[in-house]
CSV table of C-alpha atoms in Angstrom, one decimal:
chain,number,residue,atom,x,y,z
A,285,MET,CA,-68.0,-77.1,-180.7
A,286,TYR,CA,-66.7,-80.1,-178.8
A,287,VAL,CA,-67.0,-80.1,-175.0
A,288,PRO,CA,-65.0,-82.2,-172.8
A,289,PHE,CA,-66.8,-84.9,-171.1
A,290,GLU,CA,-65.8,-83.9,-167.6
A,291,THR,CA,-68.1,-80.7,-168.2
A,292,LEU,CA,-71.3,-82.4,-169.2
A,293,GLY,CA,-72.9,-82.5,-165.6
A,294,GLU,CA,-72.4,-78.5,-165.9
A,295,LEU,CA,-74.8,-78.0,-168.6
A,296,GLY,CA,-77.6,-77.7,-166.5
A,297,ASP,CA,-80.9,-76.8,-168.2
A,298,THR,CA,-79.5,-75.4,-171.0
A,299,VAL,CA,-79.8,-78.0,-173.7
A,300,ASP,CA,-82.9,-78.2,-175.9
A,301,VAL,CA,-82.2,-81.4,-177.4
A,302,CYS,CA,-79.8,-84.0,-176.7
A,303,VAL,CA,-79.1,-86.3,-179.5
A,304,ILE,CA,-77.4,-89.4,-178.5
A,305,GLY,CA,-75.0,-91.0,-181.6
A,306,SER,CA,-73.4,-89.2,-184.7
A,307,GLY,CA,-74.3,-91.1,-187.8
A,308,ALA,CA,-76.4,-90.3,-190.5
A,309,ALA,CA,-79.4,-89.8,-188.3
A,310,GLY,CA,-77.6,-87.8,-185.5
A,311,VAL,CA,-75.6,-85.8,-187.2
A,312,SER,CA,-78.5,-84.3,-189.5
A,313,ILE,CA,-80.6,-83.8,-186.7
A,314,ALA,CA,-78.0,-81.8,-184.8
A,315,VAL,CA,-76.9,-80.0,-187.6
A,316,THR,CA,-80.1,-78.9,-188.9
A,317,LEU,CA,-81.8,-78.0,-185.5
A,318,SER,CA,-78.3,-76.3,-184.5
A,319,ARG,CA,-78.6,-74.3,-187.8
A,320,GLN,CA,-82.2,-72.9,-186.7
A,321,GLY,CA,-80.6,-71.7,-183.4
A,322,HIS,CA,-81.3,-74.6,-181.0
A,323,ARG,CA,-78.9,-75.7,-178.4
A,324,VAL,CA,-77.9,-79.0,-179.4
A,325,LEU,CA,-75.7,-81.4,-177.7
A,326,MET,CA,-74.5,-84.4,-179.9
A,327,CYS,CA,-73.0,-87.6,-177.5
A,328,GLU,CA,-70.7,-89.8,-179.5
A,329,GLY,CA,-70.0,-93.0,-177.4
A,330,GLY,CA,-66.9,-93.4,-179.5
A,331,ASP,CA,-63.6,-91.4,-180.0
A,332,GLU,CA,-63.1,-88.9,-183.1
A,333,ILE,CA,-61.4,-91.6,-184.9
A,334,PHE,CA,-61.5,-95.7,-184.8
A,335,SER,CA,-60.8,-96.9,-181.6
A,336,GLU,CA,-60.7,-100.7,-180.6
A,337,ARG,CA,-61.7,-99.9,-176.9
A,338,SER,CA,-65.0,-98.1,-178.4
A,339,GLN,CA,-65.2,-100.9,-181.4
A,340,ASP,CA,-65.3,-103.9,-179.1
A,341,ASN,CA,-68.6,-102.6,-177.3
A,342,TYR,CA,-70.4,-103.6,-180.7
A,343,ARG,CA,-69.0,-107.2,-180.5
A,344,GLY,CA,-72.4,-109.7,-180.0
A,345,GLU,CA,-73.5,-112.9,-180.2
A,346,ILE,CA,-75.2,-114.1,-183.6
A,347,GLU,CA,-78.1,-117.3,-183.4
A,348,GLY,CA,-79.9,-118.2,-186.7
A,349,ASP,CA,-78.5,-117.9,-190.3
A,350,THR,CA,-74.9,-117.1,-191.3
A,351,TYR,CA,-74.2,-113.5,-190.4
A,352,ILE,CA,-71.3,-110.7,-190.3
A,353,PRO,CA,-69.8,-110.4,-187.1
A,354,LEU,CA,-71.9,-107.8,-185.0
A,355,GLU,CA,-68.3,-105.5,-184.4
A,356,THR,CA,-67.6,-105.7,-188.3
A,357,SER,CA,-71.1,-104.7,-189.9
A,358,ARG,CA,-70.9,-101.1,-188.2
A,359,LEU,CA,-68.8,-98.4,-186.9
A,360,ARG,CA,-68.4,-96.7,-183.3
A,361,HIS,CA,-66.8,-93.4,-183.8
A,362,LEU,CA,-67.9,-90.0,-184.9
A,363,GLY,CA,-69.8,-89.6,-188.0
A,364,GLY,CA,-70.6,-93.8,-187.3
A,365,SER,CA,-71.6,-96.1,-190.2
A,366,THR,CA,-71.3,-93.1,-192.3
A,367,ASN,CA,-67.6,-93.9,-192.5
A,368,HIS,CA,-67.6,-97.0,-194.5
A,369,TRP,CA,-71.0,-96.1,-196.3
A,370,GLY,CA,-70.5,-96.8,-200.0
A,371,GLY,CA,-72.8,-94.1,-201.6
A,372,VAL,CA,-75.1,-96.2,-203.3
A,373,CYS,CA,-78.6,-94.1,-202.6
A,374,ARG,CA,-82.0,-94.1,-203.3
A,375,SER,CA,-85.3,-93.7,-201.8
A,376,LEU,CA,-87.9,-96.5,-201.0
A,377,ASP,CA,-90.5,-97.2,-203.7
A,378,THR,CA,-93.9,-95.9,-203.2
A,379,TYR,CA,-95.1,-99.3,-202.9
A,380,ASP,CA,-92.9,-100.5,-200.1
A,381,PHE,CA,-94.7,-98.2,-197.6
A,382,THR,CA,-97.8,-100.1,-198.1
A,383,ALA,CA,-99.3,-103.9,-197.1
A,384,LYS,CA,-97.6,-106.1,-200.0
A,385,SER,CA,-100.0,-109.0,-200.2
A,386,ALA,CA,-97.3,-111.5,-199.8
A,387,ALA,CA,-96.6,-109.8,-196.2
A,388,PRO,CA,-98.9,-107.5,-194.9
A,389,GLU,CA,-96.7,-106.3,-191.9
A,390,THR,CA,-94.6,-104.6,-194.6
A,391,ALA,CA,-97.1,-101.7,-194.3
A,392,TRP,CA,-96.3,-98.4,-192.5
A,393,PRO,CA,-98.1,-96.2,-190.6
A,394,ILE,CA,-96.7,-93.4,-192.9
A,395,SER,CA,-96.5,-93.1,-196.6
A,396,HIS,CA,-93.7,-92.2,-199.4
A,397,ASP,CA,-95.6,-88.9,-199.3
A,398,ASP,CA,-94.8,-87.9,-196.0
A,399,LEU,CA,-91.3,-88.3,-196.4
A,400,SER,CA,-91.1,-86.9,-200.3
A,401,PRO,CA,-90.7,-83.2,-199.4
A,402,TYR,CA,-87.3,-84.0,-197.4
A,403,PHE,CA,-85.9,-85.5,-200.3
A,404,THR,CA,-83.8,-82.5,-201.6
A,405,ALA,CA,-82.7,-81.6,-198.4
A,406,ALA,CA,-81.5,-85.0,-197.6
A,407,ALA,CA,-79.8,-85.3,-201.3
A,408,GLU,CA,-77.8,-82.2,-200.2
A,409,LEU,CA,-76.8,-82.6,-196.6
A,410,LEU,CA,-75.4,-86.3,-198.4
A,411,SER,CA,-73.9,-84.8,-201.3
A,412,LEU,CA,-75.7,-87.3,-203.8
A,413,ASP,CA,-75.8,-86.8,-207.3
A,414,PRO,CA,-79.0,-86.3,-209.5
A,415,ILE,CA,-80.8,-89.8,-209.3
A,416,PRO,CA,-82.9,-90.2,-213.0
A,417,ALA,CA,-86.6,-91.3,-212.8
A,418,ASP,CA,-87.0,-95.3,-213.0
A,419,GLU,CA,-88.1,-96.6,-216.6
A,420,PRO,CA,-90.5,-99.3,-217.3
A,421,ILE,CA,-89.5,-101.7,-219.6
A,422,GLU,CA,-91.7,-102.3,-222.7
A,423,GLY,CA,-93.0,-105.7,-222.3
A,424,ALA,CA,-91.5,-106.4,-219.3
A,425,GLU,CA,-92.8,-106.6,-215.2
A,426,ILE,CA,-89.4,-105.9,-214.5
A,427,GLN,CA,-88.2,-101.6,-214.8
A,428,ARG,CA,-85.0,-99.8,-214.9
A,429,ILE,CA,-84.1,-98.1,-211.4
A,430,HIS,CA,-81.4,-95.4,-210.6
A,431,PHE,CA,-79.1,-94.7,-207.9
A,432,SER,CA,-77.0,-92.0,-206.8
A,433,LEU,CA,-73.5,-93.7,-207.3
A,434,GLY,CA,-71.2,-90.6,-206.6
A,435,THR,CA,-68.4,-90.4,-204.2
A,436,PRO,CA,-69.8,-91.3,-200.7
A,437,VAL,CA,-69.9,-88.1,-198.2
A,438,ARG,CA,-68.4,-88.6,-195.0
A,439,VAL,CA,-70.9,-86.6,-192.6
A,440,GLN,CA,-67.7,-85.9,-189.7
A,441,HIS,CA,-65.6,-84.5,-192.4
A,442,LYS,CA,-68.2,-82.5,-194.4
A,443,TYR,CA,-69.7,-80.8,-191.0
A,444,ALA,CA,-66.3,-80.8,-189.4
A,445,GLU,CA,-66.3,-77.0,-189.1
A,446,MET,CA,-69.6,-76.8,-187.8
A,447,ILE,CA,-68.8,-79.6,-185.0
A,448,SER,CA,-65.6,-77.7,-183.8
A,449,GLU,CA,-66.9,-73.8,-184.1
A,450,SER,CA,-70.8,-73.7,-183.7
A,451,GLU,CA,-72.0,-72.0,-180.3
A,452,HIS,CA,-75.2,-74.1,-180.8
A,453,LEU,CA,-73.7,-77.4,-181.7
A,454,LEU,CA,-72.0,-78.8,-178.5
A,455,CYS,CA,-70.2,-82.5,-179.1
A,456,CYS,CA,-69.0,-84.5,-176.6
A,457,LEU,CA,-67.0,-87.4,-177.6
A,458,THR,CA,-66.4,-91.0,-175.4
A,459,ALA,CA,-70.0,-90.2,-174.0
A,460,ASN,CA,-71.8,-93.8,-173.7
A,461,LEU,CA,-75.6,-93.9,-172.8
A,462,LEU,CA,-75.9,-95.7,-169.6
A,463,GLY,CA,-79.4,-95.0,-168.4
A,464,LEU,CA,-82.6,-93.0,-168.7
A,465,GLU,CA,-84.8,-91.6,-166.1
A,466,THR,CA,-88.4,-91.3,-166.5
A,467,GLU,CA,-91.0,-89.3,-164.5
A,468,ASN,CA,-95.0,-89.4,-165.5
A,469,GLY,CA,-94.0,-90.2,-168.9
A,470,HIS,CA,-91.1,-87.6,-169.4
A,471,ILE,CA,-87.3,-88.3,-169.8
A,472,THR,CA,-85.7,-86.0,-166.8
A,473,ARG,CA,-82.2,-87.6,-167.3
A,474,ALA,CA,-79.5,-89.5,-169.3
A,475,THR,CA,-76.5,-91.1,-167.5
A,476,PHE,CA,-73.6,-90.9,-169.7
A,477,GLY,CA,-70.4,-92.7,-168.9
A,478,ASN,CA,-66.8,-92.9,-170.5
A,479,TYR,CA,-63.9,-95.2,-170.4
A,480,ALA,CA,-62.2,-94.1,-167.2
A,481,GLY,CA,-65.4,-95.3,-165.6
A,482,LYS,CA,-66.6,-91.9,-165.0
A,483,GLN,CA,-70.2,-90.6,-165.2
A,484,HIS,CA,-72.4,-87.7,-165.6
A,485,GLN,CA,-76.1,-87.1,-165.9
A,486,VAL,CA,-77.9,-84.5,-168.9
A,487,ARG,CA,-80.9,-82.9,-168.7
A,488,ALA,CA,-82.7,-81.8,-172.0
A,489,ARG,CA,-86.1,-80.7,-173.2
A,490,TYR,CA,-86.0,-83.4,-176.0
A,491,PHE,CA,-83.8,-86.6,-176.4
A,492,VAL,CA,-83.5,-88.7,-179.3
A,493,LEU,CA,-81.7,-92.0,-179.8
A,494,ALA,CA,-79.7,-92.7,-182.8
A,495,CYS,CA,-77.4,-95.4,-182.0
A,496,GLY,CA,-77.8,-97.6,-185.2
A,497,GLY,CA,-80.2,-100.4,-186.1
A,498,ILE,CA,-78.7,-102.6,-183.6
A,499,ASP,CA,-78.1,-100.6,-180.5
A,500,ASN,CA,-80.8,-98.1,-180.6
A,501,SER,CA,-82.8,-101.4,-179.6
A,502,ARG,CA,-80.0,-102.8,-177.3
A,503,LEU,CA,-80.0,-99.7,-175.3
A,504,LEU,CA,-83.8,-99.4,-175.1
A,505,LEU,CA,-83.9,-103.3,-173.7
A,506,TRP,CA,-81.3,-101.9,-171.4
A,507,CYS,CA,-82.6,-99.0,-170.1
A,508,ASN,CA,-86.2,-100.4,-170.0
A,509,GLN,CA,-84.8,-103.2,-167.9
A,510,GLN,CA,-83.6,-100.3,-165.5
A,511,THR,CA,-86.7,-98.5,-165.3
A,512,GLY,CA,-88.8,-101.7,-164.5
A,513,GLY,CA,-90.4,-101.3,-168.1
A,514,LYS,CA,-91.6,-97.7,-167.2
A,515,LEU,CA,-89.6,-96.5,-170.1
A,516,ILE,CA,-91.6,-98.7,-172.6
A,517,PRO,CA,-94.8,-100.3,-170.5
A,518,GLN,CA,-95.8,-102.4,-174.0
A,519,ALA,CA,-92.3,-103.2,-174.8
A,520,ASP,CA,-93.5,-106.9,-177.0
A,521,THR,CA,-92.2,-105.8,-179.9
A,522,LEU,CA,-88.8,-103.9,-178.6
A,523,GLY,CA,-85.8,-105.4,-180.3
A,524,ARG,CA,-88.4,-107.5,-183.1
A,525,TYR,CA,-89.0,-107.5,-186.1
A,526,TRP,CA,-85.2,-106.9,-187.1
A,527,MET,CA,-84.3,-107.0,-191.0
A,528,ASP,CA,-81.5,-106.5,-193.3
A,529,HIS,CA,-80.9,-106.4,-197.3
A,530,PRO,CA,-79.5,-110.0,-198.0
A,531,HIS,CA,-77.2,-110.2,-200.9
A,532,ALA,CA,-75.6,-112.2,-203.1
A,533,THR,CA,-74.2,-113.1,-206.4
A,534,VAL,CA,-77.3,-114.9,-208.1
A,535,GLY,CA,-76.3,-116.2,-211.6
A,536,GLN,CA,-74.8,-114.5,-215.1
A,537,ALA,CA,-76.7,-113.4,-218.1
A,538,LEU,CA,-75.7,-113.3,-221.9
A,539,ILE,CA,-77.7,-109.9,-223.3
A,540,PHE,CA,-78.1,-110.4,-227.3
A,541,THR,CA,-79.5,-107.1,-227.4
A,542,PRO,CA,-77.5,-104.6,-224.7
A,543,GLU,CA,-79.4,-101.6,-225.6
A,544,ALA,CA,-82.9,-103.0,-224.1
A,545,LEU,CA,-81.6,-102.7,-221.0
A,546,GLY,CA,-79.3,-100.0,-221.2
A,547,LEU,CA,-76.2,-102.3,-221.0
A,548,ASP,CA,-74.6,-100.8,-224.4
A,549,GLU,CA,-74.1,-97.5,-222.4
A,550,THR,CA,-72.9,-98.6,-219.2
A,551,TYR,CA,-71.2,-100.9,-217.1
A,552,ASN,CA,-73.6,-101.3,-214.7
A,553,VAL,CA,-77.6,-101.6,-214.6
A,554,PHE,CA,-80.2,-101.9,-212.0
A,555,LEU,CA,-83.6,-103.5,-212.1
A,556,SER,CA,-86.5,-104.3,-209.7
A,557,PRO,CA,-89.9,-106.4,-210.2
A,558,SER,CA,-92.8,-104.0,-211.0
A,559,GLU,CA,-95.4,-103.7,-208.3
A,560,HIS,CA,-97.8,-105.7,-210.4
A,561,ALA,CA,-95.0,-108.5,-210.5
A,562,LEU,CA,-95.0,-108.2,-206.4
A,563,GLU,CA,-98.4,-108.9,-206.6
A,564,SER,CA,-98.9,-111.6,-209.1
A,565,ARG,CA,-96.1,-113.3,-208.2
A,566,GLN,CA,-96.4,-113.1,-204.3
A,567,MET,CA,-93.2,-111.7,-203.8
A,568,LEU,CA,-91.3,-108.9,-202.0
A,569,ASN,CA,-89.3,-106.2,-203.6
A,570,CYS,CA,-85.6,-106.9,-205.2
A,571,GLY,CA,-82.8,-105.0,-206.7
A,572,LEU,CA,-81.0,-106.9,-209.5
A,573,ARG,CA,-77.7,-105.6,-210.4
A,574,LEU,CA,-76.4,-106.5,-213.8
A,575,HIS,CA,-72.5,-105.7,-213.9
A,576,ARG,CA,-70.7,-106.4,-217.7
A,577,MET,CA,-68.4,-108.7,-218.1
A,578,ASN,CA,-65.0,-108.1,-220.3
A,579,ALA,CA,-65.0,-109.8,-223.5
A,580,GLU,CA,-63.1,-112.8,-222.6
A,581,ALA,CA,-65.3,-113.5,-220.2
A,582,ALA,CA,-68.3,-113.2,-221.9
A,583,GLN,CA,-67.0,-115.0,-225.0
A,584,ALA,CA,-66.6,-118.2,-222.2
A,585,LEU,CA,-70.3,-117.9,-221.1
A,586,ILE,CA,-71.1,-118.0,-225.1
A,587,GLU,CA,-69.0,-121.3,-225.1
A,588,GLU,CA,-70.7,-122.6,-222.3
A,589,LEU,CA,-73.8,-121.9,-223.7
A,590,SER,CA,-73.2,-123.2,-227.0
A,591,THR,CA,-72.7,-126.7,-225.6
A,592,GLN,CA,-76.0,-126.6,-223.7
A,593,ALA,CA,-78.0,-125.3,-226.6
A,594,PRO,CA,-76.3,-125.9,-229.9
A,595,THR,CA,-78.8,-124.2,-232.2
A,596,LEU,CA,-78.6,-121.0,-230.1
A,597,GLY,CA,-75.0,-121.1,-230.2
A,598,GLU,CA,-75.1,-121.2,-233.5
A,599,GLN,CA,-77.5,-118.5,-233.9
A,600,ILE,CA,-75.0,-116.1,-231.5
A,601,ARG,CA,-72.0,-116.9,-233.9
A,602,THR,CA,-73.7,-115.8,-236.6
A,603,TRP,CA,-74.6,-112.4,-234.9
A,604,GLN,CA,-70.8,-111.9,-234.1
A,605,ALA,CA,-70.2,-112.8,-237.6
A,606,ASP,CA,-72.1,-110.0,-238.8
A,607,GLY,CA,-70.8,-107.4,-236.0
A,608,ARG,CA,-73.3,-107.6,-233.3
A,609,VAL,CA,-71.7,-106.9,-230.0
A,610,ILE,CA,-73.2,-109.7,-227.1
A,611,HIS,CA,-72.5,-108.7,-223.5
A,612,GLY,CA,-72.0,-111.1,-220.6
A,613,ALA,CA,-73.0,-109.8,-217.6
A,614,MET,CA,-72.8,-110.7,-213.6
A,615,LEU,CA,-75.7,-110.9,-211.6
A,616,ARG,CA,-76.2,-109.8,-207.8
A,617,ALA,CA,-78.8,-108.8,-205.8
A,618,ALA,CA,-80.0,-107.2,-202.7
A,619,TRP,CA,-84.1,-107.9,-201.8
A,620,GLU,CA,-86.4,-107.5,-199.1
A,621,GLN,CA,-86.5,-109.5,-196.0
A,622,GLU,CA,-89.7,-110.2,-194.5
A,623,PRO,CA,-90.4,-108.3,-191.6
A,624,ARG,CA,-91.0,-111.4,-189.0
A,625,PHE,CA,-91.7,-110.9,-185.0
A,626,GLU,CA,-89.0,-113.9,-184.4
A,627,ASN,CA,-86.2,-111.9,-186.0
A,628,ARG,CA,-84.6,-109.4,-183.2
A,629,VAL,CA,-82.2,-108.1,-181.3
A,630,GLU,CA,-82.1,-109.5,-177.5
A,631,LEU,CA,-79.9,-108.5,-174.8
A,632,SER,CA,-76.7,-111.1,-174.1
A,633,GLU,CA,-75.7,-112.0,-170.4
A,634,GLU,CA,-72.3,-111.1,-171.5
A,635,LEU,CA,-71.3,-107.6,-170.6
A,636,ASP,CA,-69.2,-104.7,-172.6
A,637,SER,CA,-66.6,-102.8,-170.8
A,638,LEU,CA,-69.3,-100.3,-170.2
A,639,GLY,CA,-71.2,-102.5,-168.2
A,640,VAL,CA,-74.1,-102.8,-170.9
A,641,PRO,CA,-75.4,-106.2,-171.6
A,642,ARG,CA,-74.0,-107.0,-175.3
A,643,SER,CA,-76.3,-107.7,-178.1
A,644,ARG,CA,-77.5,-111.1,-179.0
A,645,LEU,CA,-79.1,-111.0,-182.7
A,646,VAL,CA,-81.4,-113.7,-184.0
A,647,TRP,CA,-81.9,-114.0,-187.6
A,648,THR,CA,-83.0,-116.4,-190.1
A,649,GLN,CA,-84.4,-116.3,-193.6
A,650,SER,CA,-87.9,-117.3,-194.5
A,651,ALA,CA,-89.6,-119.4,-197.2
A,652,LEU,CA,-91.0,-115.7,-198.9
A,653,ASP,CA,-87.1,-114.4,-198.3
A,654,ARG,CA,-86.1,-117.3,-200.5
A,655,HIS,CA,-89.1,-117.3,-203.0
A,656,THR,CA,-88.4,-113.4,-203.3
A,657,ILE,CA,-84.8,-113.7,-205.0
A,658,ARG,CA,-85.7,-116.9,-207.1
A,659,GLU,CA,-88.6,-114.9,-208.3
A,660,SER,CA,-87.2,-112.2,-208.9
A,661,LEU,CA,-84.2,-114.0,-211.4
A,662,LEU,CA,-86.9,-116.1,-213.0
A,663,LEU,CA,-88.5,-112.8,-213.9
A,664,LEU,CA,-85.7,-111.4,-215.6
A,665,GLY,CA,-85.1,-114.8,-217.4
A,666,GLU,CA,-88.6,-115.3,-218.8
A,667,TYR,CA,-88.4,-111.6,-219.8
A,668,LEU,CA,-84.9,-112.4,-221.8
A,669,LEU,CA,-86.0,-115.5,-223.4
A,670,GLU,CA,-89.6,-114.5,-224.3
A,671,GLU,CA,-87.9,-111.3,-226.1
A,672,ASN,CA,-85.2,-113.6,-227.2
A,673,ILE,CA,-82.9,-110.5,-226.1
A,674,GLY,CA,-81.0,-113.0,-223.6
A,675,ARG,CA,-80.5,-115.6,-221.4
A,676,VAL,CA,-80.2,-116.1,-217.7
A,677,GLN,CA,-78.1,-118.9,-215.8
A,678,LEU,CA,-79.2,-119.3,-212.4
A,679,ALA,CA,-76.6,-119.8,-209.2
A,680,ASP,CA,-76.1,-123.4,-208.5
A,681,TRP,CA,-77.6,-122.6,-205.1
A,682,LEU,CA,-80.7,-120.9,-206.4
A,683,ALA,CA,-81.3,-123.4,-209.3
A,684,ALA,CA,-82.3,-126.1,-207.2
A,685,LEU,CA,-85.3,-126.6,-204.5
A,686,PRO,CA,-85.7,-126.2,-201.8
A,687,VAL,CA,-83.2,-122.9,-202.2
A,688,THR,CA,-80.2,-123.4,-200.0
A,689,LEU,CA,-78.6,-119.9,-199.3
A,690,PRO,CA,-75.0,-119.2,-199.5
A,691,THR,CA,-72.9,-119.2,-196.0
A,692,ASP,CA,-70.4,-117.1,-197.4
A,693,GLY,CA,-69.8,-114.2,-199.9
A,694,GLU,CA,-71.6,-111.1,-198.9
A,695,LEU,CA,-74.5,-112.3,-197.1
A,696,ALA,CA,-76.3,-109.0,-196.5
A,697,GLY,CA,-75.9,-105.4,-196.8
A,698,ARG,CA,-75.2,-104.7,-193.3
A,699,HIS,CA,-78.3,-102.5,-193.5
A,700,HIS,CA,-79.5,-102.7,-190.1
A,701,MET,CA,-83.6,-101.9,-189.8
A,702,GLY,CA,-86.2,-102.9,-187.5
A,703,GLY,CA,-86.2,-103.3,-184.0
A,704,THR,CA,-88.0,-99.9,-182.6
A,705,ARG,CA,-90.9,-100.3,-185.5
A,706,MET,CA,-93.1,-97.3,-186.4
A,707,SER,CA,-96.7,-98.1,-185.7
A,708,HIS,CA,-100.1,-96.2,-184.9
A,709,ARG,CA,-100.3,-98.6,-181.8
A,710,PRO,CA,-98.3,-99.5,-178.9
A,711,GLU,CA,-99.3,-103.4,-179.5
A,712,GLU,CA,-97.7,-103.1,-183.0
A,713,GLY,CA,-94.4,-100.9,-182.4
A,714,ILE,CA,-92.0,-98.6,-180.1
A,715,VAL,CA,-92.6,-95.5,-181.5
A,716,ASN,CA,-95.6,-93.5,-183.2
A,717,THR,CA,-95.4,-91.6,-186.6
A,718,ASP,CA,-93.3,-88.9,-185.3
A,719,CYS,CA,-90.8,-91.5,-184.4
A,720,ARG,CA,-91.8,-90.9,-180.6
A,721,LEU,CA,-91.6,-93.2,-177.8
A,722,PHE,CA,-95.4,-93.9,-177.3
A,723,ALA,CA,-95.0,-93.7,-173.2
A,724,GLN,CA,-92.7,-91.2,-172.8
A,725,ASP,CA,-93.2,-87.3,-174.0
A,726,ASN,CA,-89.8,-86.5,-174.8
A,727,MET,CA,-88.1,-89.3,-176.2
A,728,TYR,CA,-87.5,-90.0,-179.9
A,729,VAL,CA,-85.9,-92.5,-181.7
A,730,ALA,CA,-84.0,-91.8,-185.5
A,731,GLY,CA,-82.5,-93.9,-188.0
A,732,SER,CA,-83.4,-97.2,-189.7
A,733,SER,CA,-84.8,-99.1,-186.4
A,734,VAL,CA,-87.9,-97.2,-187.1
A,735,PHE,CA,-88.5,-99.0,-190.3
A,736,ALA,CA,-91.7,-101.0,-190.6
A,737,SER,CA,-90.4,-102.4,-193.9
A,738,ALA,CA,-87.0,-102.5,-195.5
A,739,GLY,CA,-88.3,-102.4,-199.6
A,740,HIS,CA,-84.7,-103.3,-201.3
A,741,ALA,CA,-82.9,-100.1,-201.6
A,742,ASN,CA,-80.1,-99.1,-199.5
A,743,PRO,CA,-81.8,-97.1,-196.5
A,744,THR,CA,-79.2,-94.0,-196.0
A,745,LEU,CA,-81.4,-91.5,-198.2
A,746,THR,CA,-84.7,-92.7,-196.1
A,747,ILE,CA,-82.8,-92.7,-192.4
A,748,VAL,CA,-81.7,-89.0,-193.5
A,749,GLN,CA,-85.7,-88.1,-194.9
A,750,LEU,CA,-87.0,-89.5,-191.8
A,751,ALA,CA,-84.4,-87.4,-189.5
A,752,LEU,CA,-85.5,-84.2,-191.3
A,753,ARG,CA,-89.0,-84.9,-190.7
A,754,LEU,CA,-88.6,-85.5,-187.1
A,755,CYS,CA,-86.7,-82.1,-187.0
A,756,ASP,CA,-89.7,-80.2,-188.2
A,757,HIS,CA,-91.6,-81.8,-185.5
A,758,LEU,CA,-89.3,-81.0,-182.9
A,759,GLU,CA,-89.1,-77.5,-184.5
A,760,GLN,CA,-92.3,-77.0,-184.0
A,761,ARG,CA,-92.1,-78.0,-180.4
A,762,LEU,CA,-89.3,-76.2,-179.5
A,763,ALA,CA,-91.2,-73.1,-180.5
């Protein structure tokens, strides 16, 4: 049930878990633990619906490569960025959790098997469509992969009744985290403020920070500064190893044998390199997306190809005369970004309306990031050429070396990952394998900020799997 901000200070010692944030991770944890009978307080800094006063706190600075303005790449009200989530979903690949030879920093301290038990519950929570198994393509080092592409769930709507009526789940809006107090490695109180300048303190047995892939870092940087480093004594990696999935239109293709890729049955086909290809080509993971063109666009592409390769053009015309359908495809991609210490969230000198320093994002794409997307397209092109089932035309920016990345268009997936990296040791990350701050007995971090690497898949399903795994851990501790 909803509780007014003015009553936060009256809750005393009754709260088992205080969840800070109400996006995919926060709602998953709050709903799951409250269903188990635990008293959960979910504090959301925004309003129930979009408001400028809340969203403005997401403004920040960007340094490095061209990126999406920070205030438009996420949402700050009940439900968080699930309110503009597109619903495209799959788990990370098994080998995404391992050290890729091109970038050993991609290794996670947990494995794919540690998250697999939470797939079914996460899929139900997100109302996902069934995701078919991936399919190797014979003779190729690429595979056909699948996503859930159903109607995206809006968690604030799906769980509206529970949030409104549950006696175990308390939801407080406009409750913005301003500070954390720690004593002997234990968070004793969290301070929240609203837009009227009022403040209240909350006590809880456990705290979970779930404010997204930028603000988890920003708030911990700020709180750590206020405590003189007592919150996170070893903070060298705090805000570091930040990642997104670069996105771009990367070319177009003619497919002479659409059934070889499944493009005869559907308008959209998804491909990715095999694990062996990542090793042999010294690249990271990538998701290629083939979007079937209409007949007129495909014919225009055939005519363009015919001027460049007359013999092939004549063969295509013969095939068409015999009734063969040649499909054109627009090629788009989302690829894995190398986890690098230099990419980071840090505090700006400018304060937001609540008195908290705004974010400054330092983000550049590396030579390996560029190599990954170029090799992915070459991999597809070589397969189509060798089997004579199609041809690829690289986008101009990708055809020439060195690769110069686009400065307009999609740019990235708005998938904010890293910054509070999961690791085995505090010298290498911010949270342990249970997502707990190393130096605090009762403070956890949830969401994609704990990702050690990104793979190519949209992160929402993995976020919820991690959140449900954290719920199991907290359930054991609460018991």
